[in-house]
CSV table of C-alpha atoms and ligand atoms in Angstrom, one decimal:
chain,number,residue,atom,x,y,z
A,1,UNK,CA,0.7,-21.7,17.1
A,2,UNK,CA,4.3,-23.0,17.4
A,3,UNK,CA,7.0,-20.4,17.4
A,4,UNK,CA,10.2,-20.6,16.7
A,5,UNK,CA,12.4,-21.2,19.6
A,6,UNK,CA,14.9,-18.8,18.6
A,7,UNK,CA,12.5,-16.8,18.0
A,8,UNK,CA,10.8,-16.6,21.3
A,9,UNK,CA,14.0,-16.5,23.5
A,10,UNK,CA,15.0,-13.3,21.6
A,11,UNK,CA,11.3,-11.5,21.3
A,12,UNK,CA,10.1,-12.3,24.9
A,13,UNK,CA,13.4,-10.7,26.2
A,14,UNK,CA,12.8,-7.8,23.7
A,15,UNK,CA,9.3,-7.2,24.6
A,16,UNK,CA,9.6,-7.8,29.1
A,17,UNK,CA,7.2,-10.3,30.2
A,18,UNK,CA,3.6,-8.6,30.2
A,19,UNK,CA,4.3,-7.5,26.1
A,20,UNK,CA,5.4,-10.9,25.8
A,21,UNK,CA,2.3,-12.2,27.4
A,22,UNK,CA,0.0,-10.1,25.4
A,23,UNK,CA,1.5,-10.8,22.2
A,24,UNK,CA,1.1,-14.9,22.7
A,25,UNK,CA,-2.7,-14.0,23.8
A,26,UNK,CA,-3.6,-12.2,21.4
A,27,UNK,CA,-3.1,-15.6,18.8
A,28,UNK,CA,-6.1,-16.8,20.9
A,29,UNK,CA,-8.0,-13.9,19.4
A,30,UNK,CA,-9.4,-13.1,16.0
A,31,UNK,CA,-7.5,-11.1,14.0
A,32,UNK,CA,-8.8,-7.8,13.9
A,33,UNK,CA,-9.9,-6.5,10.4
A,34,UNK,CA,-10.0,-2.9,9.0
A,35,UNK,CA,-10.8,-0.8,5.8
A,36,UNK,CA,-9.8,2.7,4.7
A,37,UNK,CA,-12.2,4.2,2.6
A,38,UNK,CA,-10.9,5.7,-0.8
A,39,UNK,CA,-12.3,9.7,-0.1
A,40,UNK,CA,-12.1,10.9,-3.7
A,41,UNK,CA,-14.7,7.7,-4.6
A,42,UNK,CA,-16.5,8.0,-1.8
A,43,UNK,CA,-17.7,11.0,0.3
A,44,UNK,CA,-20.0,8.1,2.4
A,45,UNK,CA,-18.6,5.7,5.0
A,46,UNK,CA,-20.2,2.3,3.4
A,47,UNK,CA,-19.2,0.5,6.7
A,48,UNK,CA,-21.5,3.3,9.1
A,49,UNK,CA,-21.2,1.1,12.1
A,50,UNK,CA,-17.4,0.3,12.1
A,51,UNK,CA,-15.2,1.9,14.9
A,52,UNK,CA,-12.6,4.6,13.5
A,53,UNK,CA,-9.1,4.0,13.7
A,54,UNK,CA,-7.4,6.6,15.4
A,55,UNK,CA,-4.3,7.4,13.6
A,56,UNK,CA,-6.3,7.2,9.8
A,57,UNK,CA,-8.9,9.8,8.6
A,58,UNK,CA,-10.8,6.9,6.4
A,59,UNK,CA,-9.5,4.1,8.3
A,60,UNK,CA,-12.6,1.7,10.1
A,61,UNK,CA,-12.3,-1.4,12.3
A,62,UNK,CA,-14.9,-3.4,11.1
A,63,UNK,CA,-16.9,-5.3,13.5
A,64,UNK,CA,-17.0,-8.7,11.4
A,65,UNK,CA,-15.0,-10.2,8.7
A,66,UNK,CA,-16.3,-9.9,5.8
A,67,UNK,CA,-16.4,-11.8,1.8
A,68,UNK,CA,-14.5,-9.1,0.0
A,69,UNK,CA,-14.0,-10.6,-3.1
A,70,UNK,CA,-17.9,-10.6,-3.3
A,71,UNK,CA,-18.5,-7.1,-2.8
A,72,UNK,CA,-18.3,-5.1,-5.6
A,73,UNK,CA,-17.5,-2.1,-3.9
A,74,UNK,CA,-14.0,-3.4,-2.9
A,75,UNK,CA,-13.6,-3.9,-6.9
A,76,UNK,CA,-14.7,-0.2,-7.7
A,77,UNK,CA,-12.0,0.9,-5.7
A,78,UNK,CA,-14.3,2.6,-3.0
A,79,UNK,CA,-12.2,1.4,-0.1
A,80,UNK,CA,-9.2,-0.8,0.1
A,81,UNK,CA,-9.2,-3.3,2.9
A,82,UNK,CA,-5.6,-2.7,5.2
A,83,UNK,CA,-4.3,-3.8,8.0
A,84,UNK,CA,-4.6,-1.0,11.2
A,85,UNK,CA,-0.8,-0.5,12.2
A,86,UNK,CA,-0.2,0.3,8.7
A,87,UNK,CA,-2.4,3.2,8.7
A,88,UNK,CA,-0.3,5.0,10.9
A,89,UNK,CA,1.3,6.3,7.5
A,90,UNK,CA,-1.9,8.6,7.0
A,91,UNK,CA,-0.8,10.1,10.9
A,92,UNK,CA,2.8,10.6,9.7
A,93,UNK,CA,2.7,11.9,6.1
A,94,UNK,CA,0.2,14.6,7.4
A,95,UNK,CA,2.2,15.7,9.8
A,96,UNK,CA,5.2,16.1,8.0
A,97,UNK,CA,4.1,16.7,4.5
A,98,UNK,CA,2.3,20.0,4.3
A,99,UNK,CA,3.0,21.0,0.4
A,100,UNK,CA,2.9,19.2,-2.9
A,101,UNK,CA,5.9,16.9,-3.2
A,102,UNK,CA,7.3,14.6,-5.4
A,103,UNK,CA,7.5,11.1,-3.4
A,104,UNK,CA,8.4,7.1,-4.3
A,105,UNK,CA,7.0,4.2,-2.8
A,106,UNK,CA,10.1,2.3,-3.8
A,107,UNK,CA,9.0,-1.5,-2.5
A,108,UNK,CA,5.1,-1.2,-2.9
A,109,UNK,CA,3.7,-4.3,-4.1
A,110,UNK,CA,0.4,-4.9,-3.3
A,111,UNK,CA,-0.5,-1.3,-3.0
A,112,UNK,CA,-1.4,-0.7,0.6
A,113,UNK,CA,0.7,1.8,1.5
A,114,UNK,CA,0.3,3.7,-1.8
A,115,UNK,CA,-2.7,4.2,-1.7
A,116,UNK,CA,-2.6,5.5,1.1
A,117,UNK,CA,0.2,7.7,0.6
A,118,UNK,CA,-1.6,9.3,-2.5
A,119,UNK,CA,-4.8,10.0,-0.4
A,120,UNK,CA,-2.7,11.2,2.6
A,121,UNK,CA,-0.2,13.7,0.6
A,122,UNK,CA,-1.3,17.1,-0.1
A,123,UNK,CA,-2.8,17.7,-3.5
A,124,UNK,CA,-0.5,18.6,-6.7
A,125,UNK,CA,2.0,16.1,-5.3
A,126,UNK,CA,2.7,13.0,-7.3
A,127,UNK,CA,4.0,9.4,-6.7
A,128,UNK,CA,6.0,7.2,-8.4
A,129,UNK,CA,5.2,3.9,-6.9
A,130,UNK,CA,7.5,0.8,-7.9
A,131,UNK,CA,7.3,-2.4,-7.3
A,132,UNK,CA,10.7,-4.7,-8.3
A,133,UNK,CA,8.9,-8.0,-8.8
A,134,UNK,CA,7.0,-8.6,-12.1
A,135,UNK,CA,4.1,-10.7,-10.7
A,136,UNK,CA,3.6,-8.4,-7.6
A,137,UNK,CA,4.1,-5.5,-9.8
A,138,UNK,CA,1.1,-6.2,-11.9
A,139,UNK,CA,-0.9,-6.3,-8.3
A,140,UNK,CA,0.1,-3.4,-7.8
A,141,UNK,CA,-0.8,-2.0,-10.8
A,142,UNK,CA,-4.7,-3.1,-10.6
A,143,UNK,CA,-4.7,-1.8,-7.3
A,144,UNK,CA,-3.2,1.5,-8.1
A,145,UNK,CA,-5.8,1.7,-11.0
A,146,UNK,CA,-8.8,0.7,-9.2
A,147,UNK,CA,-8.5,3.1,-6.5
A,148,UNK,CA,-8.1,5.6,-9.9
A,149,UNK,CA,-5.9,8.9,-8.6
A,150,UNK,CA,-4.0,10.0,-11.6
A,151,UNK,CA,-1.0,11.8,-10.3
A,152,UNK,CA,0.7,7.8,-9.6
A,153,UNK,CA,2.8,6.1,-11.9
A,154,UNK,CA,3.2,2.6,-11.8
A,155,UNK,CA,7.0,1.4,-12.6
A,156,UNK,CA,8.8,-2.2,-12.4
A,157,UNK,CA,12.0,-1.5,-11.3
A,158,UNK,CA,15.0,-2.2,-8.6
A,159,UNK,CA,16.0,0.3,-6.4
A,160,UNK,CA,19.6,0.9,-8.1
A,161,UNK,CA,17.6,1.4,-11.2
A,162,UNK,CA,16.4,4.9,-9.9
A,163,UNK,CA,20.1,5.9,-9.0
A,164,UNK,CA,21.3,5.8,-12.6
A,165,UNK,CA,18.5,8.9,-13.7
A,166,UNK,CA,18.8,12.4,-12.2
A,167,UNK,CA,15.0,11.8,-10.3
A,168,UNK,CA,15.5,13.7,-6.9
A,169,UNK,CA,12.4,13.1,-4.8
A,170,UNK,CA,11.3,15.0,-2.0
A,171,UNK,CA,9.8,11.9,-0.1
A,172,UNK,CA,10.1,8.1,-0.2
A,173,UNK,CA,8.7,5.2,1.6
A,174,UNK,CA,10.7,2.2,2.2
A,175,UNK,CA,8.2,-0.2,3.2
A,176,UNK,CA,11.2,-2.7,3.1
A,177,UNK,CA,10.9,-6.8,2.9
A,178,UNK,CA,11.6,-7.7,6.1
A,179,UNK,CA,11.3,-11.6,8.1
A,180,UNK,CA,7.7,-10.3,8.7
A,181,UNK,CA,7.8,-11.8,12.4
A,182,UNK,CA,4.9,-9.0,12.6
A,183,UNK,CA,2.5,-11.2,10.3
A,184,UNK,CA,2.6,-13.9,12.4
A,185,UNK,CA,-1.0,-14.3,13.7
A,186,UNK,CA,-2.1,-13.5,10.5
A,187,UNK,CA,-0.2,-15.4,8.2
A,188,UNK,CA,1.3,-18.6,9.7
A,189,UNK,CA,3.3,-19.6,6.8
A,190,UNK,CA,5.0,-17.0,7.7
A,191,UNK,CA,6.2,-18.5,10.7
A,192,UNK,CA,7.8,-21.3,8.1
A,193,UNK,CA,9.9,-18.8,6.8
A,194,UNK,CA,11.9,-17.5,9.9
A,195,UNK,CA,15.2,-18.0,10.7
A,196,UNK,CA,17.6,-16.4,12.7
A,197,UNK,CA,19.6,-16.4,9.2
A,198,UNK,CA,16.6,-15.0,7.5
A,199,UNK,CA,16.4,-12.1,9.4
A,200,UNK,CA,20.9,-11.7,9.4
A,201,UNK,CA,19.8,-11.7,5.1
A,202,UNK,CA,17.0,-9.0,5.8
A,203,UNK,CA,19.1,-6.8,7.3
A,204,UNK,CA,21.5,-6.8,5.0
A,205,UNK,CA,19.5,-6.5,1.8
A,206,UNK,CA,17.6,-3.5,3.6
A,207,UNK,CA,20.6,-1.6,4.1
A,208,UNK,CA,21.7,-2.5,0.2
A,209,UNK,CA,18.1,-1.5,-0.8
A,210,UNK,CA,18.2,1.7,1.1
A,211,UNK,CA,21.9,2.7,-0.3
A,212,UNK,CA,20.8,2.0,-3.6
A,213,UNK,CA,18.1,4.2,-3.7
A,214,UNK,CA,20.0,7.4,-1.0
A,215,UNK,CA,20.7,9.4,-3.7
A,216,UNK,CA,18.1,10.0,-5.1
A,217,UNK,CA,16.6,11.6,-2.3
A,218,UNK,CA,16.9,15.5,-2.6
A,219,UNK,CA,18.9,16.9,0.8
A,220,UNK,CA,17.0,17.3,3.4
A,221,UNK,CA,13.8,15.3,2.0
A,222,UNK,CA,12.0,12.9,3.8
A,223,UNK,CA,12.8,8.9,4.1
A,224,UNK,CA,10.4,7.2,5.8
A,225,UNK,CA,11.5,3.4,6.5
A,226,UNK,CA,9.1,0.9,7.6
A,227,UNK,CA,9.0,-3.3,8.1
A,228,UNK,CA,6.3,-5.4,9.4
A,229,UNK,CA,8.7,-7.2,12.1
A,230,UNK,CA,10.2,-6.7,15.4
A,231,UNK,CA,13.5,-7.4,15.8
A,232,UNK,CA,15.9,-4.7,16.5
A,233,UNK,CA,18.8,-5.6,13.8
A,234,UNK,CA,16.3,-5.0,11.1
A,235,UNK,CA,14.7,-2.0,12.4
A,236,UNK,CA,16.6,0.3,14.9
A,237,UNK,CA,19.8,-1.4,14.2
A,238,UNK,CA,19.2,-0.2,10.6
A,239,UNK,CA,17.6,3.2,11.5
A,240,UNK,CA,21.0,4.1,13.6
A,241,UNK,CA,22.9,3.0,11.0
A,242,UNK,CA,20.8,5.4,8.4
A,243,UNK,CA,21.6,8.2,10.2
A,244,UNK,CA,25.8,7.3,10.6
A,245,UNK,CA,26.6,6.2,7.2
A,246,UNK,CA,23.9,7.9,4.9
A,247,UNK,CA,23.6,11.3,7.5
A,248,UNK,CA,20.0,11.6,8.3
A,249,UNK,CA,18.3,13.2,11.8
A,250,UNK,CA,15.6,11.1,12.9
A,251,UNK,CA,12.2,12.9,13.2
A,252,UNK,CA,9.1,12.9,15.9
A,253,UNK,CA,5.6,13.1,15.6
A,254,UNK,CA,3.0,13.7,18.9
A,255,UNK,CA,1.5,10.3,19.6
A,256,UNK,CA,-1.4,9.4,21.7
A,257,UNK,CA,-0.6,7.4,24.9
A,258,UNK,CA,-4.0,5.5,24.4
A,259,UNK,CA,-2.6,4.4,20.9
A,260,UNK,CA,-0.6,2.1,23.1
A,261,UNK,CA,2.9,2.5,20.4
A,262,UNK,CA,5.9,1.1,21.7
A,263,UNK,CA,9.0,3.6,21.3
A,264,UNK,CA,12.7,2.0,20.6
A,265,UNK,CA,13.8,-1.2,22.1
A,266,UNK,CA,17.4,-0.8,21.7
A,267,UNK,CA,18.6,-0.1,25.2
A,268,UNK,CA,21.0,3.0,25.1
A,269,UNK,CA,19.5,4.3,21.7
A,270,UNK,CA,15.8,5.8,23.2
A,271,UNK,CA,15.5,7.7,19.7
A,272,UNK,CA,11.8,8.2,18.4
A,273,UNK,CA,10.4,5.3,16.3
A,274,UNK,CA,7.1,3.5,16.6
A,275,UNK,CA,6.4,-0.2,16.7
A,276,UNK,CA,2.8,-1.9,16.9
A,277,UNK,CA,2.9,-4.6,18.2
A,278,UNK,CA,-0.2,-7.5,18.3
A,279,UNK,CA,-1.9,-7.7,22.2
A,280,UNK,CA,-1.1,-4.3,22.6
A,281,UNK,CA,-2.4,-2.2,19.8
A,282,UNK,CA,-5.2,-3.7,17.8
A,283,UNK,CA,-3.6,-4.2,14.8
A,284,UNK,CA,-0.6,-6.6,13.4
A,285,UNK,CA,3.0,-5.9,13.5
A,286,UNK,CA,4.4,-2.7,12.1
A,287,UNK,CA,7.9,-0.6,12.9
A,288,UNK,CA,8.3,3.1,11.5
A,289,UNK,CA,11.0,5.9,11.7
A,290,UNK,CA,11.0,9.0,10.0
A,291,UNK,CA,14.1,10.2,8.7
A,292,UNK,CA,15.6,14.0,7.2
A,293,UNK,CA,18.6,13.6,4.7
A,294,UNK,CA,21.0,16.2,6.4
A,295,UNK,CA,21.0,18.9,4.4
A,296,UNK,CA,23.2,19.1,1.1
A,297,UNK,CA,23.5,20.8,-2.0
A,298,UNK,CA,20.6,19.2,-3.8
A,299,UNK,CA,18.0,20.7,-2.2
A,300,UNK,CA,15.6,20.9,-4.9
A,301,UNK,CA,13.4,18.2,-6.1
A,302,UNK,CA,12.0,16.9,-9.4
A,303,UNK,CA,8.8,19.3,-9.5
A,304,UNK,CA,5.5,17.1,-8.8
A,305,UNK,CA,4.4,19.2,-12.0
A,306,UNK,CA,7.0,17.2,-14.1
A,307,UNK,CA,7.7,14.3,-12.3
A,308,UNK,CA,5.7,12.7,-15.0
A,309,UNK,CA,7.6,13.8,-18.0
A,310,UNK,CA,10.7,12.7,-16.5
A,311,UNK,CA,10.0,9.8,-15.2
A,312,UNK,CA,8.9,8.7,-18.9
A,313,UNK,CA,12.3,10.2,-20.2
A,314,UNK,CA,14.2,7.4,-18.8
A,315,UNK,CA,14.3,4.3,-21.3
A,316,UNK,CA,15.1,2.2,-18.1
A,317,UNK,CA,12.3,2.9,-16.0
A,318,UNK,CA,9.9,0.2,-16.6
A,319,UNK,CA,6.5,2.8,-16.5
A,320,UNK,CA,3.6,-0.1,-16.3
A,321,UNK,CA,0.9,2.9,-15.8
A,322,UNK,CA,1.5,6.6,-16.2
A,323,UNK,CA,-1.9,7.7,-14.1
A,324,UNK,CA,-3.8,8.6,-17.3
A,325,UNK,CA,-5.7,5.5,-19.0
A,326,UNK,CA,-6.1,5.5,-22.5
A,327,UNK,CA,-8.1,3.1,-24.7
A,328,UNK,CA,-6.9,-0.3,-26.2
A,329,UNK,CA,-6.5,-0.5,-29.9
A,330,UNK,CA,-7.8,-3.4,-31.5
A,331,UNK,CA,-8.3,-3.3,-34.9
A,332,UNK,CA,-9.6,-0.3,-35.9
A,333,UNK,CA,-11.6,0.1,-32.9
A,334,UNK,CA,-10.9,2.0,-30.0
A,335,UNK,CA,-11.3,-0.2,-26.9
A,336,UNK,CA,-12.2,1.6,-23.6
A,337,UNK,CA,-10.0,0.5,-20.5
A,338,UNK,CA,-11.1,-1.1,-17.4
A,339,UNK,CA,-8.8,1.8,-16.3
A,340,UNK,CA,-10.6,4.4,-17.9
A,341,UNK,CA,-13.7,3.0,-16.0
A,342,UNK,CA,-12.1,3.4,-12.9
A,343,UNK,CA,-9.9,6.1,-13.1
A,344,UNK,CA,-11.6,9.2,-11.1
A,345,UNK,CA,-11.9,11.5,-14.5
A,346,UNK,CA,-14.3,9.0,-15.9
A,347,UNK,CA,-16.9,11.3,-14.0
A,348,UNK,CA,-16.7,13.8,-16.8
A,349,UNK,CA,-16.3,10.9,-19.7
A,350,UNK,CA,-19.1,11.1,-22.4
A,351,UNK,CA,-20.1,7.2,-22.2
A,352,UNK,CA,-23.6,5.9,-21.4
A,353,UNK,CA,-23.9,4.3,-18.2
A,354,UNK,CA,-26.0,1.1,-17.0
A,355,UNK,CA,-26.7,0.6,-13.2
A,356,UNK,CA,-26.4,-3.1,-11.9
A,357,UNK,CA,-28.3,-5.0,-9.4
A,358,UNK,CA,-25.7,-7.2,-7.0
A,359,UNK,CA,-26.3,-10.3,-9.0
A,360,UNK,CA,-25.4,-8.9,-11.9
A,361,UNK,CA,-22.4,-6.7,-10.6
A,362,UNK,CA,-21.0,-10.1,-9.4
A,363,UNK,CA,-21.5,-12.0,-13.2
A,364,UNK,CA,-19.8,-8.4,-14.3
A,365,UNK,CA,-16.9,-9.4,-12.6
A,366,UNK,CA,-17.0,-12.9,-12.8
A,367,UNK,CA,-17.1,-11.7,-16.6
A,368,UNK,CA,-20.0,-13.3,-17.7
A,369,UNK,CA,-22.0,-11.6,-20.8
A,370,UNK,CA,-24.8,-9.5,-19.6
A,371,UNK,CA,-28.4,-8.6,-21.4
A,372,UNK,CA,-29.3,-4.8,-20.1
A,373,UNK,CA,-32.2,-3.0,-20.6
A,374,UNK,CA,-34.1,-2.7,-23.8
A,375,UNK,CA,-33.3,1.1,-23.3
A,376,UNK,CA,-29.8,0.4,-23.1
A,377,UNK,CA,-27.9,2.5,-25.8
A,378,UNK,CA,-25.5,0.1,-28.1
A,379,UNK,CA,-22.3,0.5,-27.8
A,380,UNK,CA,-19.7,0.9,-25.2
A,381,UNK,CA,-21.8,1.1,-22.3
A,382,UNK,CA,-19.8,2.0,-18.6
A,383,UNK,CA,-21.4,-0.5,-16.0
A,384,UNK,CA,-22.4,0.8,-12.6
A,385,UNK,CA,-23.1,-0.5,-9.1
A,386,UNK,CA,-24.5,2.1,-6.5
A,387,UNK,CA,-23.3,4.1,-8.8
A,388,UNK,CA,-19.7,3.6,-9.2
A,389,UNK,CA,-18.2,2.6,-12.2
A,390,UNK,CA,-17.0,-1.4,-12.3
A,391,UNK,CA,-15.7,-1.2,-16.1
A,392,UNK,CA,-17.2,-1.4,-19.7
A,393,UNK,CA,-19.5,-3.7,-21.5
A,394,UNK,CA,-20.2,-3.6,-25.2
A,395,UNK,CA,-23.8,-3.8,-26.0
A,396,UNK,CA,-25.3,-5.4,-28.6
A,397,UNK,CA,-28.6,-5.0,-27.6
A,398,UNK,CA,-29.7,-8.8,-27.0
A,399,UNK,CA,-26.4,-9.1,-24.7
A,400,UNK,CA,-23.8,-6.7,-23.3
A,401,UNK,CA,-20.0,-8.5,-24.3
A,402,UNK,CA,-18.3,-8.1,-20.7
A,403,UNK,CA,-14.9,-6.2,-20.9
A,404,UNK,CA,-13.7,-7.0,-18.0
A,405,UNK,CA,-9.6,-7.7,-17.7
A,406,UNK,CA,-9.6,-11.4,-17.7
A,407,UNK,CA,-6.5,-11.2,-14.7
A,408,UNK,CA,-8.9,-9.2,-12.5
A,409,UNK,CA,-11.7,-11.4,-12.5
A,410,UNK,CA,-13.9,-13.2,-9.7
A,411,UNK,CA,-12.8,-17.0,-10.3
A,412,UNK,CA,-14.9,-18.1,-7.6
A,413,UNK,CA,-18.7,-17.0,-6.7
B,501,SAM,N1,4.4,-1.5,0.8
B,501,SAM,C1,3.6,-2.7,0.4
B,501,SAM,C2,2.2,-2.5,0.9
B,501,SAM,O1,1.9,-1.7,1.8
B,501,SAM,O2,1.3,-3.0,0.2
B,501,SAM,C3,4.2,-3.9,1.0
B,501,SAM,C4,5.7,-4.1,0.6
B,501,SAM,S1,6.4,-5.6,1.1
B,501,SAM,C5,6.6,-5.4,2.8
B,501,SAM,C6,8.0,-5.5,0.4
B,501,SAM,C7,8.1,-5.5,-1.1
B,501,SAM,O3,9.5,-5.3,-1.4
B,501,SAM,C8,7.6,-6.7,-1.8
B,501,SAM,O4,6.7,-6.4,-2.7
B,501,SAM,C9,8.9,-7.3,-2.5
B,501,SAM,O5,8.6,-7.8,-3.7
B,501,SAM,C10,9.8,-6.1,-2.6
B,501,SAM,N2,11.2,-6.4,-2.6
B,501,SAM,C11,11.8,-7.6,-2.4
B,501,SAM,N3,13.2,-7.5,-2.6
B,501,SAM,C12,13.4,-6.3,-3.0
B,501,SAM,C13,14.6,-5.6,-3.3
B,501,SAM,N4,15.8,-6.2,-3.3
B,501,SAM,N5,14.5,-4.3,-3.7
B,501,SAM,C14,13.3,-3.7,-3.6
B,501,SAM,N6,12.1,-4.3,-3.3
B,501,SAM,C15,12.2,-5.5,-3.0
């Protein structure tokens, strides 16, 4: 791997010599992968011999890569596969989060942390999680359906759009776009992309992003800012000035010393933060701080309970999902949704089910048509594998007409 010059004057002095030294070994090394397991589909690890990580209730260290794509577990929504450093988020939101709260993943495209954050916050709460770029935003949107909570809405939006409703949230997550110097060993294009200009833009549009969205953060709630790179003018650099131009205190949580985290690298500013970085934890790149909005006079939040409701109020909130699937019209036919299939109140729905071997889960999703069992009610039938639900087929008895959403399907077996 060829890094940037610039880039490794300025890191290697940043990191002292044995970080340094770890970091450029650890592109000799496979890149460790890991899975956190979705606990309302799936009381069962189905990875039993994977090492736990750590700092994530459902989160696993597998011992092998794997072919995702083929499994159709991963398309059930049963786990979500997610890089290690990331799941520190499960650590933090449980230790700070102890009620229901309204909270906003404002930059959440694919879904990673969302998912997580939905799993991780206490139940009754409800998340709005927004995603500002169309394509990514529809990502997110199949993600956020098939892991199938119902309390998150899915909206297409920019940050400033958000300060122009009265939405005051009690949490929010800016997982910000960043030079991604963190992503490094696992994505070299990513190394194509980095400039010391690129990360002097970063910086800037953070601190834009995360002004643009301040106020609608109830005083005193919870801003927890993340990035997957390492510099300091896009991290602590923007964390100081967080708490000197918007007024926030920064927050700690008790880590592990075997976690191996690396605190603030900002000499003079040794405030509690949390970086991963590659060679010394066993994961990619990942910076977090968690912030409190000093207190104010809007202390109260948008109730979880109607975070829904008045999300929908606003004509310029672009709401792609509102958590609760409904069927597609067509015709005069009812259609059930792929997002019906997955959502986790299907378990109560009044639609006969079909169980599918592997090799025909796979044709589900690679959405060929399908002949079931002679048994096989007609109709809209809700297609299993292991039991959990992959999506509807309508059976005509000599074949099964595959429903699947032609943008989610296998393209290659
Ligand atoms: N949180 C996501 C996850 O864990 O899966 C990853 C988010 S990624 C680091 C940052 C996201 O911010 C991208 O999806 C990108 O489209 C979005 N983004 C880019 N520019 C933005 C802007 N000006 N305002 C808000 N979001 C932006």
């Amino acid at each position: 791997m060829n890094l940037p010059q610039e880039f490794t004057d300025y890191t290697s002095r940043l990191f002292g010599a044995a970080r340094w030294e770890r970091f450029v070994q650890s592109f000799l090394q496979e890149t460790p992968v890991s899975v956190r397991i979705n606990p309302w589909k799936s009381a069962e690890n189905p990875f039993p011999n994977a090492d736990p990580v750590p700092w994530c209730r459902q989160g696993f260290w597998l011992k092998e890569r794997r072919r995702f794509t083929v499994d159709p577990l991963f398309h059930a929504g049963v786990y979500y596969v997610q890089e290690a450093a990331s799941l520190f988020l499960d650590y933090v939101l449980r230790q700070v989060v102890t009620a229901p709260v309204s909270a906003l993943d404002l930059c959440a495209a694919p879904g990673g942390k969302s998912t997580l954050m939905r799993a991780a916050l206490p139940q009754g709460s409800v998340l709005v999680s927004n995603e500002i770029d169309r394509r990514r935003a529809n990502i997110l949107l199949e993600n956020i359906l098939k892991q199938g909570h119902p309390d998150v809405l899915v909206t297409h939006n920019a940050p400033k759009d958000f300060a122009k409703t009265n939405l005051l949230f009690d949490v929010i997550l800016t997982d910000a776009p960043c030079s991604g110097e963190g992503l490094f060993r696992r994505e070299p294009d990513a190394v194509n992309e980095w400039s010391p200009q690129n990360v002097h833009f970063c910086a800037q549009r953070q601190r834009q992003i995360l002004s643009d969205i301040w106020p609608c953060l109830k005083d005193g709630g919870l801003l927890i800012y993340s990035t997957c790179t390492f510099n300091t003018h896009e991290n602590e650099e923007t964390v100081r000035w967080i708490t000197e131009e918007l007024g926030a205190d920064i927050l700690s949580v008790p880590v592990f010393s075997d976690w191996q985290i690396t605190g603030s690298l900002l000499a003079h500013w040794q405030q509690p933060v949390y970086r991963f970085i590659p060679g010394t934890t066993r994961s990619e790149g990942l910076f977090m701080a968690i912030l409190r909005k000093r207190e104010g006079e809007n202390t109260f939040s948008t109730l979880p309970s109607s975070l829904r409701a008045q999300v929908k109020k606003y004509p310029l909130l672009h709401v792609l999902s509102d958590g609760i699937p409904q069927p597609e019209a067509k015709g005069r036919e009812q259609i059930p949704s792929a997002a019906q299939a997955l959502s986790l109140s299907i378990q109560q729905a009044d639609f006969p089910r079909a169980e599918l071997c592997l090799e025909d889960a796979l044709r589900y999703l690679h959405r060929e048509t399908l002949k079931l069992p002679g048994n096989t009610p007609r109709g809209f039938v809700l297609v299993t594998y292991h039991g959990h639900p992959l999506g509807f087929v309508k059976n005509l008895g000599n074949r099964a007409n595959n429903l699947y959403p032609k943008p989610w399907a296998i393209r290659n077996l």
